[in-house]
Coordinates of C-alpha atoms in Angstrom, one line a residue:
Chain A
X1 CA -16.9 -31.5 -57.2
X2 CA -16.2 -27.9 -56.8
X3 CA -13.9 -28.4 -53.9
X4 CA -11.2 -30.7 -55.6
X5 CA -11.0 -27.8 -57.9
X6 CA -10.3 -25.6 -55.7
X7 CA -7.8 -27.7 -53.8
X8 CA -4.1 -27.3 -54.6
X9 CA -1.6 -29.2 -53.4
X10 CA 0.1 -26.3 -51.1
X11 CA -2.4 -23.6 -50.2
X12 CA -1.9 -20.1 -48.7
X13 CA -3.0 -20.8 -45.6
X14 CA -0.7 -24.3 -45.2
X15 CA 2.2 -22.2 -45.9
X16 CA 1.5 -19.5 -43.3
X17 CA 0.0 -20.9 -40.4
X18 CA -2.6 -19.0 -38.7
X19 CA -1.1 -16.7 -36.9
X20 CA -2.2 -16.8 -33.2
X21 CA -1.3 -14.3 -30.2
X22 CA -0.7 -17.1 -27.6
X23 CA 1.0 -20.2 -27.7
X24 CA -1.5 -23.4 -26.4
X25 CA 0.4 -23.8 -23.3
X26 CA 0.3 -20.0 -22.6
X27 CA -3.5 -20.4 -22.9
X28 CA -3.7 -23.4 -21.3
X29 CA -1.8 -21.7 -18.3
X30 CA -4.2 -18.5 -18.4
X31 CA -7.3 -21.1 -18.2
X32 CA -5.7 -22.8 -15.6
X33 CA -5.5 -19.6 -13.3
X34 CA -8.9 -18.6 -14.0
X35 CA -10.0 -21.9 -13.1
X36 CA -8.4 -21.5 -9.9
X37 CA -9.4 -18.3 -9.0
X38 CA -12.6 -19.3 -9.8
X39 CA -12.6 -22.5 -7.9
X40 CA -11.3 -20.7 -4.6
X41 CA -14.1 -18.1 -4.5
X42 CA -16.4 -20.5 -5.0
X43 CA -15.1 -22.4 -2.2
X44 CA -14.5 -19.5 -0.1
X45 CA -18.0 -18.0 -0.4
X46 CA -19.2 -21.4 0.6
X47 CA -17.2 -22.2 3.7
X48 CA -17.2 -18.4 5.1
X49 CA -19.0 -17.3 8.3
X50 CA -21.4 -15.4 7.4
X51 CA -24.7 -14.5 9.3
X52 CA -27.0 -13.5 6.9
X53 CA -29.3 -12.1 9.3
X54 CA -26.6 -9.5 10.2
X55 CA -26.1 -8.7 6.1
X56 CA -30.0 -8.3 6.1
X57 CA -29.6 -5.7 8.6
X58 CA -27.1 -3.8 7.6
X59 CA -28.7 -0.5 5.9
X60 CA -30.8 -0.2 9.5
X61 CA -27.9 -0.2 11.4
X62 CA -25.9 2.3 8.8
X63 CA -29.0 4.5 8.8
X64 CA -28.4 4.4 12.5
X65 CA -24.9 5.1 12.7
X66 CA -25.3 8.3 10.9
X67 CA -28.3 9.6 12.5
X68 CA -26.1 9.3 15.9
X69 CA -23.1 10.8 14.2
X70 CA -24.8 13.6 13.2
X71 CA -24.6 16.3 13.8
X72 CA -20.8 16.8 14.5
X73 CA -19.6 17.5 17.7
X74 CA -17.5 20.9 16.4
X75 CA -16.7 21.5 20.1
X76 CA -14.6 18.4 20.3
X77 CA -11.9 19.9 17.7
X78 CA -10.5 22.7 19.7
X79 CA -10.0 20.8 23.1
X80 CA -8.9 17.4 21.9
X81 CA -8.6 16.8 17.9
X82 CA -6.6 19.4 16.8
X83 CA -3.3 18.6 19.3
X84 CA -3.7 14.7 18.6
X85 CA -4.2 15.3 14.6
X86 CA -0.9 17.4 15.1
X87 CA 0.7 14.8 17.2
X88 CA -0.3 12.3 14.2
X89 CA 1.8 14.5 11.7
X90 CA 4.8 14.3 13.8
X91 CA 4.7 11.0 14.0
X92 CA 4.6 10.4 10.3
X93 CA 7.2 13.1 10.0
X94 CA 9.6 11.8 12.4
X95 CA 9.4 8.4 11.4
X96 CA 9.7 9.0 7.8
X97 CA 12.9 10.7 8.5
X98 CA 13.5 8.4 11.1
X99 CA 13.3 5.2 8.3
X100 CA 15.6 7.5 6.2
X101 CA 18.6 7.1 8.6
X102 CA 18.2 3.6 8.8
X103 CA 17.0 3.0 4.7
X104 CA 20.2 4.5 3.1
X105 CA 23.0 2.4 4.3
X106 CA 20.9 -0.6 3.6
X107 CA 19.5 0.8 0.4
X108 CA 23.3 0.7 -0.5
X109 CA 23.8 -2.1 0.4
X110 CA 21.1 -3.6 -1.2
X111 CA 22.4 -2.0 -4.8
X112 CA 24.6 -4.8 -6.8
X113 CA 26.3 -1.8 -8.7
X114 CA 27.5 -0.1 -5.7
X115 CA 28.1 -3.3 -3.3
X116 CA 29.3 -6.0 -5.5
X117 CA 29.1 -8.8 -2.8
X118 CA 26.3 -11.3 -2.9
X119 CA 26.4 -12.2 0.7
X120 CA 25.6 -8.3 1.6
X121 CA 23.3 -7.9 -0.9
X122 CA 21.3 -10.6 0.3
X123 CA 21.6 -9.4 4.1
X124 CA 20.1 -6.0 2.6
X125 CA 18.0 -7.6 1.1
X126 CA 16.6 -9.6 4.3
X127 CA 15.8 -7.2 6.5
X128 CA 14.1 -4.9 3.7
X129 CA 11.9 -7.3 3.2
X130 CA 11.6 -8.2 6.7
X131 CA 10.6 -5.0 7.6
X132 CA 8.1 -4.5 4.4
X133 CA 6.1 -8.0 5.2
X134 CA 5.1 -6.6 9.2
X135 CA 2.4 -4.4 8.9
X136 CA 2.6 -1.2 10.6
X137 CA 0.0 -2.2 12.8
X138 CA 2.1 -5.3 14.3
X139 CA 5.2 -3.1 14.4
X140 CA 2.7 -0.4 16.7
X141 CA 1.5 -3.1 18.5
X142 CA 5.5 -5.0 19.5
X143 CA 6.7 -1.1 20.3
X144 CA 4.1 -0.6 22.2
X145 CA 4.8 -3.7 24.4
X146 CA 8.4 -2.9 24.6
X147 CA 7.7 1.3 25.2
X148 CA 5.0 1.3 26.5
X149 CA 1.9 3.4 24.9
X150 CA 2.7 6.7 23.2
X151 CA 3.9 8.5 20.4
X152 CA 7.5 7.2 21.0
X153 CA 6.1 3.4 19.7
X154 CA 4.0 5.1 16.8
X155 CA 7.2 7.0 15.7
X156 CA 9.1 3.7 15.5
X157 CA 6.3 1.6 14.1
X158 CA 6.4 3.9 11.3
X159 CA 9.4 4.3 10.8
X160 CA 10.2 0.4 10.8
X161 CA 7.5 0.2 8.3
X162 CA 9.0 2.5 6.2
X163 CA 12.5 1.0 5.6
X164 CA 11.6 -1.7 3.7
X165 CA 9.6 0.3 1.1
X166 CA 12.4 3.6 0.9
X167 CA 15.2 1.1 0.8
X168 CA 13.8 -1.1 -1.7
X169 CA 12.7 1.0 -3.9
X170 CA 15.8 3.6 -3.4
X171 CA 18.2 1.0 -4.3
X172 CA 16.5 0.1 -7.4
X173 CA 16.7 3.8 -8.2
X174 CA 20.6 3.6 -7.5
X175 CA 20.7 0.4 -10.1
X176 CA 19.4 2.5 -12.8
X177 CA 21.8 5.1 -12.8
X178 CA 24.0 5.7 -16.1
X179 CA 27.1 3.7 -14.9
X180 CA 29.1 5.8 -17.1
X181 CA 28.8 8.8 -15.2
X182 CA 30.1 6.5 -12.1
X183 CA 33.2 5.2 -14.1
X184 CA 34.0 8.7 -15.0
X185 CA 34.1 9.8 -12.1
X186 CA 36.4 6.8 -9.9
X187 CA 39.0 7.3 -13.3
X188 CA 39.4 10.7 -11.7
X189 CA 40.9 8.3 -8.4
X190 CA 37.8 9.5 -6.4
X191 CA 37.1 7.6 -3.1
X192 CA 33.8 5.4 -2.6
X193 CA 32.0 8.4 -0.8
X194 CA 33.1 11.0 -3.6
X195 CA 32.2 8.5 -6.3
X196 CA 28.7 8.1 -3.9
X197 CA 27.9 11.8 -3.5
X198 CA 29.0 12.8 -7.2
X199 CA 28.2 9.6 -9.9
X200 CA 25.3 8.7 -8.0
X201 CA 23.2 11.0 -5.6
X202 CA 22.9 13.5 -8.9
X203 CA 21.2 10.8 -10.6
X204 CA 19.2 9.0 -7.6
X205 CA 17.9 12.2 -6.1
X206 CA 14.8 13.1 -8.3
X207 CA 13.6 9.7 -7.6
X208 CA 14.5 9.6 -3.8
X209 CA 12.9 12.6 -3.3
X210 CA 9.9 11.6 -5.1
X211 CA 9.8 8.1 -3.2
X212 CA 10.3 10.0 0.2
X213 CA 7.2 12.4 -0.8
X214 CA 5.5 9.3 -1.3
X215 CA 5.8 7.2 1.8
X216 CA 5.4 10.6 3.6
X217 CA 1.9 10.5 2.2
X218 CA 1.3 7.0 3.1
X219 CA 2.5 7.6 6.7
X220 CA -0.2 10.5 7.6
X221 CA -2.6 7.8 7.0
X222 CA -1.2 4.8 8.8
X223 CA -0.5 6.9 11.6
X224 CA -3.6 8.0 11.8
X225 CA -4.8 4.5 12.8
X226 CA -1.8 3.3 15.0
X227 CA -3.7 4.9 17.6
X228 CA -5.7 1.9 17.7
X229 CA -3.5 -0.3 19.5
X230 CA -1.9 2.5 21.6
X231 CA 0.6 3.9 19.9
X232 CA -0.5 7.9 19.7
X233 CA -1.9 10.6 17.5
X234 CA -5.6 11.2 16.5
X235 CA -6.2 7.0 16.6
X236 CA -6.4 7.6 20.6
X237 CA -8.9 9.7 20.4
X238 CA -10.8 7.5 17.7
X239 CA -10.4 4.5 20.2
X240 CA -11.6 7.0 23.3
X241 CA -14.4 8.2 21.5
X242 CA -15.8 4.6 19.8
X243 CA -15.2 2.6 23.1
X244 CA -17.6 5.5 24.9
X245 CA -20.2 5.5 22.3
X246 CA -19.3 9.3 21.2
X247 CA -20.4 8.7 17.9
X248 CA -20.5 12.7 16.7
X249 CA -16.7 13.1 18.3
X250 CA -15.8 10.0 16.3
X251 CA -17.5 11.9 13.0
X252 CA -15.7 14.8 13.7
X253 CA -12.6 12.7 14.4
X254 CA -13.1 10.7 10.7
X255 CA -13.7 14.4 9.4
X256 CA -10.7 15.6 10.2
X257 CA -8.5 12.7 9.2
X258 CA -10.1 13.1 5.2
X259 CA -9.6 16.6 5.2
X260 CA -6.3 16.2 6.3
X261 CA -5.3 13.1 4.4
X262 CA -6.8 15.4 1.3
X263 CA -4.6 18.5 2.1
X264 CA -1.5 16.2 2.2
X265 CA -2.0 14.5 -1.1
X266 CA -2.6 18.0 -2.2
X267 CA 0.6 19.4 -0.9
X268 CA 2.3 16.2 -2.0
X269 CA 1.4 16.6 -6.1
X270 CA 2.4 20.4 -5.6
X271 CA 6.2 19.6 -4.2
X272 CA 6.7 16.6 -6.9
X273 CA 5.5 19.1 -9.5
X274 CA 8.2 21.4 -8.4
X275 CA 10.7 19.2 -8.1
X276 CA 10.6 17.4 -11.0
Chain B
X1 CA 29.5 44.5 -18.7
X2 CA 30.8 42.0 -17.7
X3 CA 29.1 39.0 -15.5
X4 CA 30.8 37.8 -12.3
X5 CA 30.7 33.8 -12.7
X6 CA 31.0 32.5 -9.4
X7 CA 33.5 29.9 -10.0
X8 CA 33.2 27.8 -6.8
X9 CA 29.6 27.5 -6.9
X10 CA 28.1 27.0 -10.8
X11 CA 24.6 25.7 -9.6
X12 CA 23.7 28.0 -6.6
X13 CA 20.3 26.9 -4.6
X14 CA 17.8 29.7 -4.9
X15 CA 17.1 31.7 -1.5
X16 CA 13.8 30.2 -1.5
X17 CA 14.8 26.9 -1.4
X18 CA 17.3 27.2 1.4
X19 CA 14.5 29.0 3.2
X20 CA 12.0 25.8 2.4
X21 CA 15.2 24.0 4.0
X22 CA 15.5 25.9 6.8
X23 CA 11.8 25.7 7.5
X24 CA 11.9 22.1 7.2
X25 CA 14.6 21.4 9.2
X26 CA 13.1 24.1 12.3
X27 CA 10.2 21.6 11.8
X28 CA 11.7 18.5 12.4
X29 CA 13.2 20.3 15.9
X30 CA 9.8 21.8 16.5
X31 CA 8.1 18.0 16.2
X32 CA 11.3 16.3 17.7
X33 CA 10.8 18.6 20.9
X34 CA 7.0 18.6 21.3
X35 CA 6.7 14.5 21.1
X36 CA 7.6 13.4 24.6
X37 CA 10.7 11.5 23.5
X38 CA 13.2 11.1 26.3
X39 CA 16.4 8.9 26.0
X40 CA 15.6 7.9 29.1
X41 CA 12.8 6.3 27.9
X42 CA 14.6 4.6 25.2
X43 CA 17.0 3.3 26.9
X44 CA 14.4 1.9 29.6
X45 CA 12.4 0.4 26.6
X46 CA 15.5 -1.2 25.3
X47 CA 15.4 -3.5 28.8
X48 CA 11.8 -4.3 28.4
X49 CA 12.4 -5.0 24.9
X50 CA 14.8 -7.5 25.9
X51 CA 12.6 -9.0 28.2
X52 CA 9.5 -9.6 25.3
X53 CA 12.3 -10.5 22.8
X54 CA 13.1 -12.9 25.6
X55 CA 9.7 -14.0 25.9
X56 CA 8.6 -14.2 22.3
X57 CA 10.5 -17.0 22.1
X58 CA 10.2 -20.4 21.5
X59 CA 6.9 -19.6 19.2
X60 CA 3.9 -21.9 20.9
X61 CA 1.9 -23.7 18.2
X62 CA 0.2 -25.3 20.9
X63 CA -3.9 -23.7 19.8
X64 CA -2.4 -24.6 16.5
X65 CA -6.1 -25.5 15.5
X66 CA -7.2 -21.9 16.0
X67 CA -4.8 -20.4 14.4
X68 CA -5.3 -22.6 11.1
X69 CA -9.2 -21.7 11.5
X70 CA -7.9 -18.2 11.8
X71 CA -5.9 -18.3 8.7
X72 CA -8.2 -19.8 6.6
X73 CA -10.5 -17.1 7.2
X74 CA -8.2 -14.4 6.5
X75 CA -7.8 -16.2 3.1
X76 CA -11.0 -16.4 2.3
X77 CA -11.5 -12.7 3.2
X78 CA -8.7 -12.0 0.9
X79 CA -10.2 -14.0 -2.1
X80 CA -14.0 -13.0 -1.9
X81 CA -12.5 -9.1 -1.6
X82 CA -10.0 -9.3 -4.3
X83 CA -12.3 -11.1 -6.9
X84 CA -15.3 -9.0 -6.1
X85 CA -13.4 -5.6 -5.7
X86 CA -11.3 -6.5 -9.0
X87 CA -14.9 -7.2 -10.8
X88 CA -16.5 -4.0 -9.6
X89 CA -13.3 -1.8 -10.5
X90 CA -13.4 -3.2 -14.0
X91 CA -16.8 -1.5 -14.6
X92 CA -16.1 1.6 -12.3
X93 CA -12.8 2.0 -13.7
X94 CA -14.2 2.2 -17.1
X95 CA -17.2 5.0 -16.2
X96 CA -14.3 6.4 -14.7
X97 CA -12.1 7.5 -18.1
X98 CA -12.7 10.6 -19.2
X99 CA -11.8 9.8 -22.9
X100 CA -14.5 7.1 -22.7
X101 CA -17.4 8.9 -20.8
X102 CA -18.9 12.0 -20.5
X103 CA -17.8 14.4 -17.6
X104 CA -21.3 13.6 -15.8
X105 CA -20.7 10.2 -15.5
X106 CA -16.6 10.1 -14.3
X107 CA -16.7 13.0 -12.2
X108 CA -19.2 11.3 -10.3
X109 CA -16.9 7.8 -10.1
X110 CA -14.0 9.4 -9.7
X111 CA -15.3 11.1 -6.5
X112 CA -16.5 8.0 -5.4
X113 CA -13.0 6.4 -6.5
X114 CA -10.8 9.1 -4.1
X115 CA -13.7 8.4 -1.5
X116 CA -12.9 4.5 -1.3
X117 CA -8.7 5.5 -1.5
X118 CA -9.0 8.3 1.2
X119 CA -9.5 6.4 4.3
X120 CA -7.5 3.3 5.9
X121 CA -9.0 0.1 5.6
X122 CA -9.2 -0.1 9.2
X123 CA -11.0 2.8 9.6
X124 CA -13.6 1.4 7.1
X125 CA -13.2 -1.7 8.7
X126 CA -14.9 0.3 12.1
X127 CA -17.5 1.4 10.0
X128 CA -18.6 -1.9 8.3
X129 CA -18.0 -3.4 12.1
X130 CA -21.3 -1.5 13.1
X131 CA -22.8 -2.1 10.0
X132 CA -23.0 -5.7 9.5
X133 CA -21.6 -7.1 13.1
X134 CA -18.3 -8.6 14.1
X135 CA -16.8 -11.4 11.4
X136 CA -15.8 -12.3 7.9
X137 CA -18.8 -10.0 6.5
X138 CA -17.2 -6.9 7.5
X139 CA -13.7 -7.8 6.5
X140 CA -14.9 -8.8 2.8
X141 CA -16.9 -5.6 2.7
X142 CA -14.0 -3.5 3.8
X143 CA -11.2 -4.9 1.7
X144 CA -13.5 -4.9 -1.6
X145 CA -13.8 -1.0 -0.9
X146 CA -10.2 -0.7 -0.4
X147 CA -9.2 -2.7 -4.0
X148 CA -12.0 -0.7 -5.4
X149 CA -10.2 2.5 -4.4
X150 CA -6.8 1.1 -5.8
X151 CA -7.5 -1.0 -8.7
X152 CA -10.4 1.3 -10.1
X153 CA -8.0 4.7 -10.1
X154 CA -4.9 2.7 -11.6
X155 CA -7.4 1.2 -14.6
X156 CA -9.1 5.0 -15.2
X157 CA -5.6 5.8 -15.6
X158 CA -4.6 3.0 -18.0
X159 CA -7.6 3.5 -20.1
X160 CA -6.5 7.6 -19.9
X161 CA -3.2 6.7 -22.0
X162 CA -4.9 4.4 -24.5
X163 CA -4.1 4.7 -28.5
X164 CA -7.5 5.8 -29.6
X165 CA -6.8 4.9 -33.1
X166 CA -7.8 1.4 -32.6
X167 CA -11.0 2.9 -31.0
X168 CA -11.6 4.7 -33.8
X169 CA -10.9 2.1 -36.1
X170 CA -13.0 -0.4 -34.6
X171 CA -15.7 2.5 -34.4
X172 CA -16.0 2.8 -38.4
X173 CA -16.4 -0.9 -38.7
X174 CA -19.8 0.2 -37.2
X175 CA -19.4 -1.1 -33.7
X176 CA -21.4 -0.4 -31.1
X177 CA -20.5 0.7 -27.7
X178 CA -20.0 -2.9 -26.4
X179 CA -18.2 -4.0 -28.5
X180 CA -15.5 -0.8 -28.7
X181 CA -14.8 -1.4 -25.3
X182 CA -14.3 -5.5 -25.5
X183 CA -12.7 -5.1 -29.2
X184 CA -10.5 -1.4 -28.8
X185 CA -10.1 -0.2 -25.3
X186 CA -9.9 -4.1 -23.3
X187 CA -7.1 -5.6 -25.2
X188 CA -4.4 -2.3 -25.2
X189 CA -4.9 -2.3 -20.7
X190 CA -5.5 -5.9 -20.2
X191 CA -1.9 -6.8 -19.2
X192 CA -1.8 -3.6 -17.1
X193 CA -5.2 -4.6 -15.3
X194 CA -3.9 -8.2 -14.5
X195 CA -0.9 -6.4 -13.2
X196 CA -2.8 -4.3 -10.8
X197 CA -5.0 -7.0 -9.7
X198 CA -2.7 -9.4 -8.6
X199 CA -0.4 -6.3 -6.9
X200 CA -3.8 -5.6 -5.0
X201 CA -5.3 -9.8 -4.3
X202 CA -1.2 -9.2 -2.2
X203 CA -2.0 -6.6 -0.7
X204 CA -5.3 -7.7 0.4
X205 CA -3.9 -10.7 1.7
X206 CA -1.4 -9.2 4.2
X207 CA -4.5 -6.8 5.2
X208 CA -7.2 -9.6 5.8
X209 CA -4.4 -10.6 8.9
X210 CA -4.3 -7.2 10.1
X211 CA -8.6 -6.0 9.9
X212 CA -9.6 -8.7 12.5
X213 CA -7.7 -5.5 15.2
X214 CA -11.1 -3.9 15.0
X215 CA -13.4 -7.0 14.7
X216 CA -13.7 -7.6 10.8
X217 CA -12.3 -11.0 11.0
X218 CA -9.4 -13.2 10.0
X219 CA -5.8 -13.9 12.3
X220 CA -5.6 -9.8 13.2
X221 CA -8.4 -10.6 16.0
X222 CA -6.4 -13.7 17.3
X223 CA -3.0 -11.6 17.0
X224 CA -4.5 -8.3 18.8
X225 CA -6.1 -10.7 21.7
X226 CA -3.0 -12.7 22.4
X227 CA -1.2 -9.1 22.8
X228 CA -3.2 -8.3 25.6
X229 CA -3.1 -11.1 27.6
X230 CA 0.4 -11.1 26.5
X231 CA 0.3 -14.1 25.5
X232 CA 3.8 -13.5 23.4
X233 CA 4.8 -17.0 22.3
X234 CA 1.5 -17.3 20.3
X235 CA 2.0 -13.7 19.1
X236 CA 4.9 -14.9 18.0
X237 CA 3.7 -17.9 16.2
X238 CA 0.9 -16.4 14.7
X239 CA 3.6 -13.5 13.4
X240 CA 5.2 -16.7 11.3
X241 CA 2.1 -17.7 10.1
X242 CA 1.1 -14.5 8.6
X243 CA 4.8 -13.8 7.1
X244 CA 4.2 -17.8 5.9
X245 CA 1.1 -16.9 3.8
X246 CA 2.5 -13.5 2.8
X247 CA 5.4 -15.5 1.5
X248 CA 3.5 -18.0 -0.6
X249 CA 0.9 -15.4 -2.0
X250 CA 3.8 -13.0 -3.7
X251 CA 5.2 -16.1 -4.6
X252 CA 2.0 -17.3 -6.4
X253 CA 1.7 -13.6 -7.7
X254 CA 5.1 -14.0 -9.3
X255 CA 3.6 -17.2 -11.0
X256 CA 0.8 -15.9 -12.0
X257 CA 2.7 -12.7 -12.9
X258 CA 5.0 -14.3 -15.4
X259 CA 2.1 -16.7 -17.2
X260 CA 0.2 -13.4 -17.7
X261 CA 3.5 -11.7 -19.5

């Protein structure tokens, strides 16, 4: 037969096996996650409420929406917009630089080159990710319960918010730095802060600033909703307006919030291109 | 001539710089001044916040039934979004790239891309409210624009950095379009993709608790209710449940995270 002749006793491919990209059990484990994921849609789609009769609706009552929202009521920007928009930026300002105060010591803290115990590290490390799992929104809503509504919860809320993400992501910045830089400069006998403000800030600043720029960004647009549950800035007026059926105000009021979150992430890529 | 070298100061900020400084910092004052921020306030809010910290605790599982219901929901608002978002931005993504498509098709997508990324999912939340009522509906609806918005851009971007010599390699063998994308382009932004998607199925999960503020279902509703009728020990126990799911989702992101490495 023609296959015994071409059979010898150690072929190519015997000696090299086939090469594969994944092991089994890697694509065993890959199967296993699709199957999952697969398994809980499934299950999800089936359990859900929906009301399908509301779903069927739904491009009517869009259709509607807009033809109430339009046109825009303009008027509305002059008396009440513009101050709480403005009131909005301050917030997201203040409690950026607000979460600063509180996100460097911790950020520090949090760095294993820079605070060599565990036990510290690991408080750091709580209350960063404490602060990072509480959505802003909860934060708005506990500040507003303890001061009352107004921007001074909003600030706060944001701020809170904030801490987690600026200190976690500060003091990973910190743990990259060139460590021989650092050792340099304590063989001079430097203290901790001069070892601080000279091995380190030159090498973490591009990337704080850059992070700060960041959640800066991100606050204009969470502020913009804290409103919601109280806590100040254009969201007031959103609430005001949807609760009284003012559908253009609320257009005008969604209006202004994209052109403003626009102009920010505008201003935002122009300032990182500078500083880097 | 000779150069006078300021000794003390070798890197001397630029007068515009101090200016942006300066401006900055007036700002800050500016803000600081016009926000009605007393320290009497504060220091009255630091009472009352005694008083709810006071009151927050013992957590009360008691409607411990409503709260599961509740939870489950938010899961399954998380899942349906993040599967159907993550589907849809794998096919917008790609008419996205603009080394893959023709400026009339990704300007277009990208538009619609910055559109779904621009607004907070709450205040598309609102909108999907109106549209398809109170519940789970508008919650899916909202959260599968939001991963849209994130997922989508990241991918464009992956796809933007690609080696295009496999492309081109895989294009002489006389492929067709289909199979450029599934053979060339798929394989070098698959890992990234996977990366993005489970970042975003977190991030949908701690949103689907906080949506139901505005009616689009899940624990937000629950949590926003109980605040009003400050009802602060299930406030507080529906705060653990959401920081218990948030918990096991990055932790079953971190598994999936590492099979996928």
């Amino acid at each position: 037969m023609k296959a015994d002749t071409l059979k010898t006793p150690m072929s190519n491919s015997e000696l090299t096996p086939k090469w594969e990209r994944f092991t089994l059990g890697e694509r065993t484990a890959r199967y296993m996650v699709y199957l999952v994921i697969i398994m809980s849609f499934l299950a999800s789609l089936r359990t859900v409420e929906i009301i399908p009769e509301f779903l069927l609706d739904a491009p009517e009552q869009m259709a509607d929406l807009f033809s109430r929202m339009w046109p825009m009521d303009f008027a509305s920007y002059p008396t009440t917009i513009h101050g709480a928009m403005l009131d909005t930026l301050h917030i997201a300002t203040l409690g950026t630089l607000l979460s600063l105060i509180l996100a460097i010591p911790l950020a520090l803290m949090n760095a294993r080159n820079i605070v060599k115990s565990p036990w510290l590290n690991w408080i750091a490390k709580f209350f960063l990710v404490a602060s990072r799992s509480v959505n802003s929104l909860v934060w708005a809503l506990l500040f507003v319960a303890v001061f009352g509504p107004g921007v001074l919860a909003g600030v706060l809320a944001v701020a809170l918010r904030s801490v987690g993400f600026v200190g976690k992501l500060f003091s990973e910045a910190l743990e990259e730095v060139n460590m021989g830089s650092v050792e340099a400069i304590r063989a001079t006998g430097a203290s901790f802060t001069s070892v601080l403000i000279k091995a380190y800030w030159p090498q973490a600043k591009p990337a704080f600033f850059s992070i700060l720029l960041f959640r800066w960004d991100i606050n204009v647009r969470e502020s913009a909703v804290l409103g919601l549950v109280g806590a100040g800035g254009i969201g007031v007026v959103l609430n005001n307006a949807m609760n009284l059926f003012q559908w253009p105000k609320v257009a005008m009021v969604l209006t202004t919030i994209f052109i403003v979150v626009l102009l920010i992430e505008y201003i935002v890529v122009q300032v990182r291109k500078r500083l880097m | 001539m000779a150069t006078v070298v300021d000794r003390k100061h070798p890197f001397k900020t630029s007068l515009s710089s101090k200016f942006l400084w300066l401006g900055l910092f007036a700002y800050l004052a500016y803000a600081f001044s016009t926000l009605d921020i007393g320290w009497n306030r504060f220091v009255l809010g630091l009472d009352q916040g005694a008083r709810l910290v006071d009151r927050l605790f013992p957590p009360n599982f008691a409607r411990w039934e409503l709260l599961l219901s509740d939870l489950i929901e938010s899961l399954q608002i998380a899942i349906i979004a993040s599967v159907l978002g993550i589907v849809i931005s794998l096919f917008v993504g790609l008419m996205a790239a603009r080394n893959l498509m023709p400026n009339a098709i990704s300007i277009p997508v990208r538009v619609f891309i910055a559109l779904c990324r621009t607004f907070h999912p709450v205040i598309i939340a609102i909108l999907f409210v109106k549209a398809v009522g109170f519940g789970a509906m508008a919650g899916i609806l909202t959260l599968t624009v939001a991963s849209i918005g994130f997922v989508a851009k990241l991918f464009a971007e992956a796809i933007e950095e690609i080696s295009f010599k496999q492309v081109e390699a895989i294009r002489a063998t006389g492929a067709g379009f289909i199979s450029t994308i599934v053979f060339a382009v798929i394989p070098q932004v698959f890992s990234r993709f996977i990366g993005f998607s489970i970042y975003q199925l977190d991030s949908n999960l701690r949103n689907s608790t906080m949506i139901g503020i505005v009616g689009a279902g899940g624990l937000g509703g629950t949590l926003f209710s109980a605040f009003q009728r400050f009802d602060y020990d299930f406030v507080t126990a529906i705060l653990m449940a959401i920081i218990a799911l948030i918990l096991v989702g990055e932790a079953l992101s971190n598994l999936v995270r590492r099979i996928f490495q």
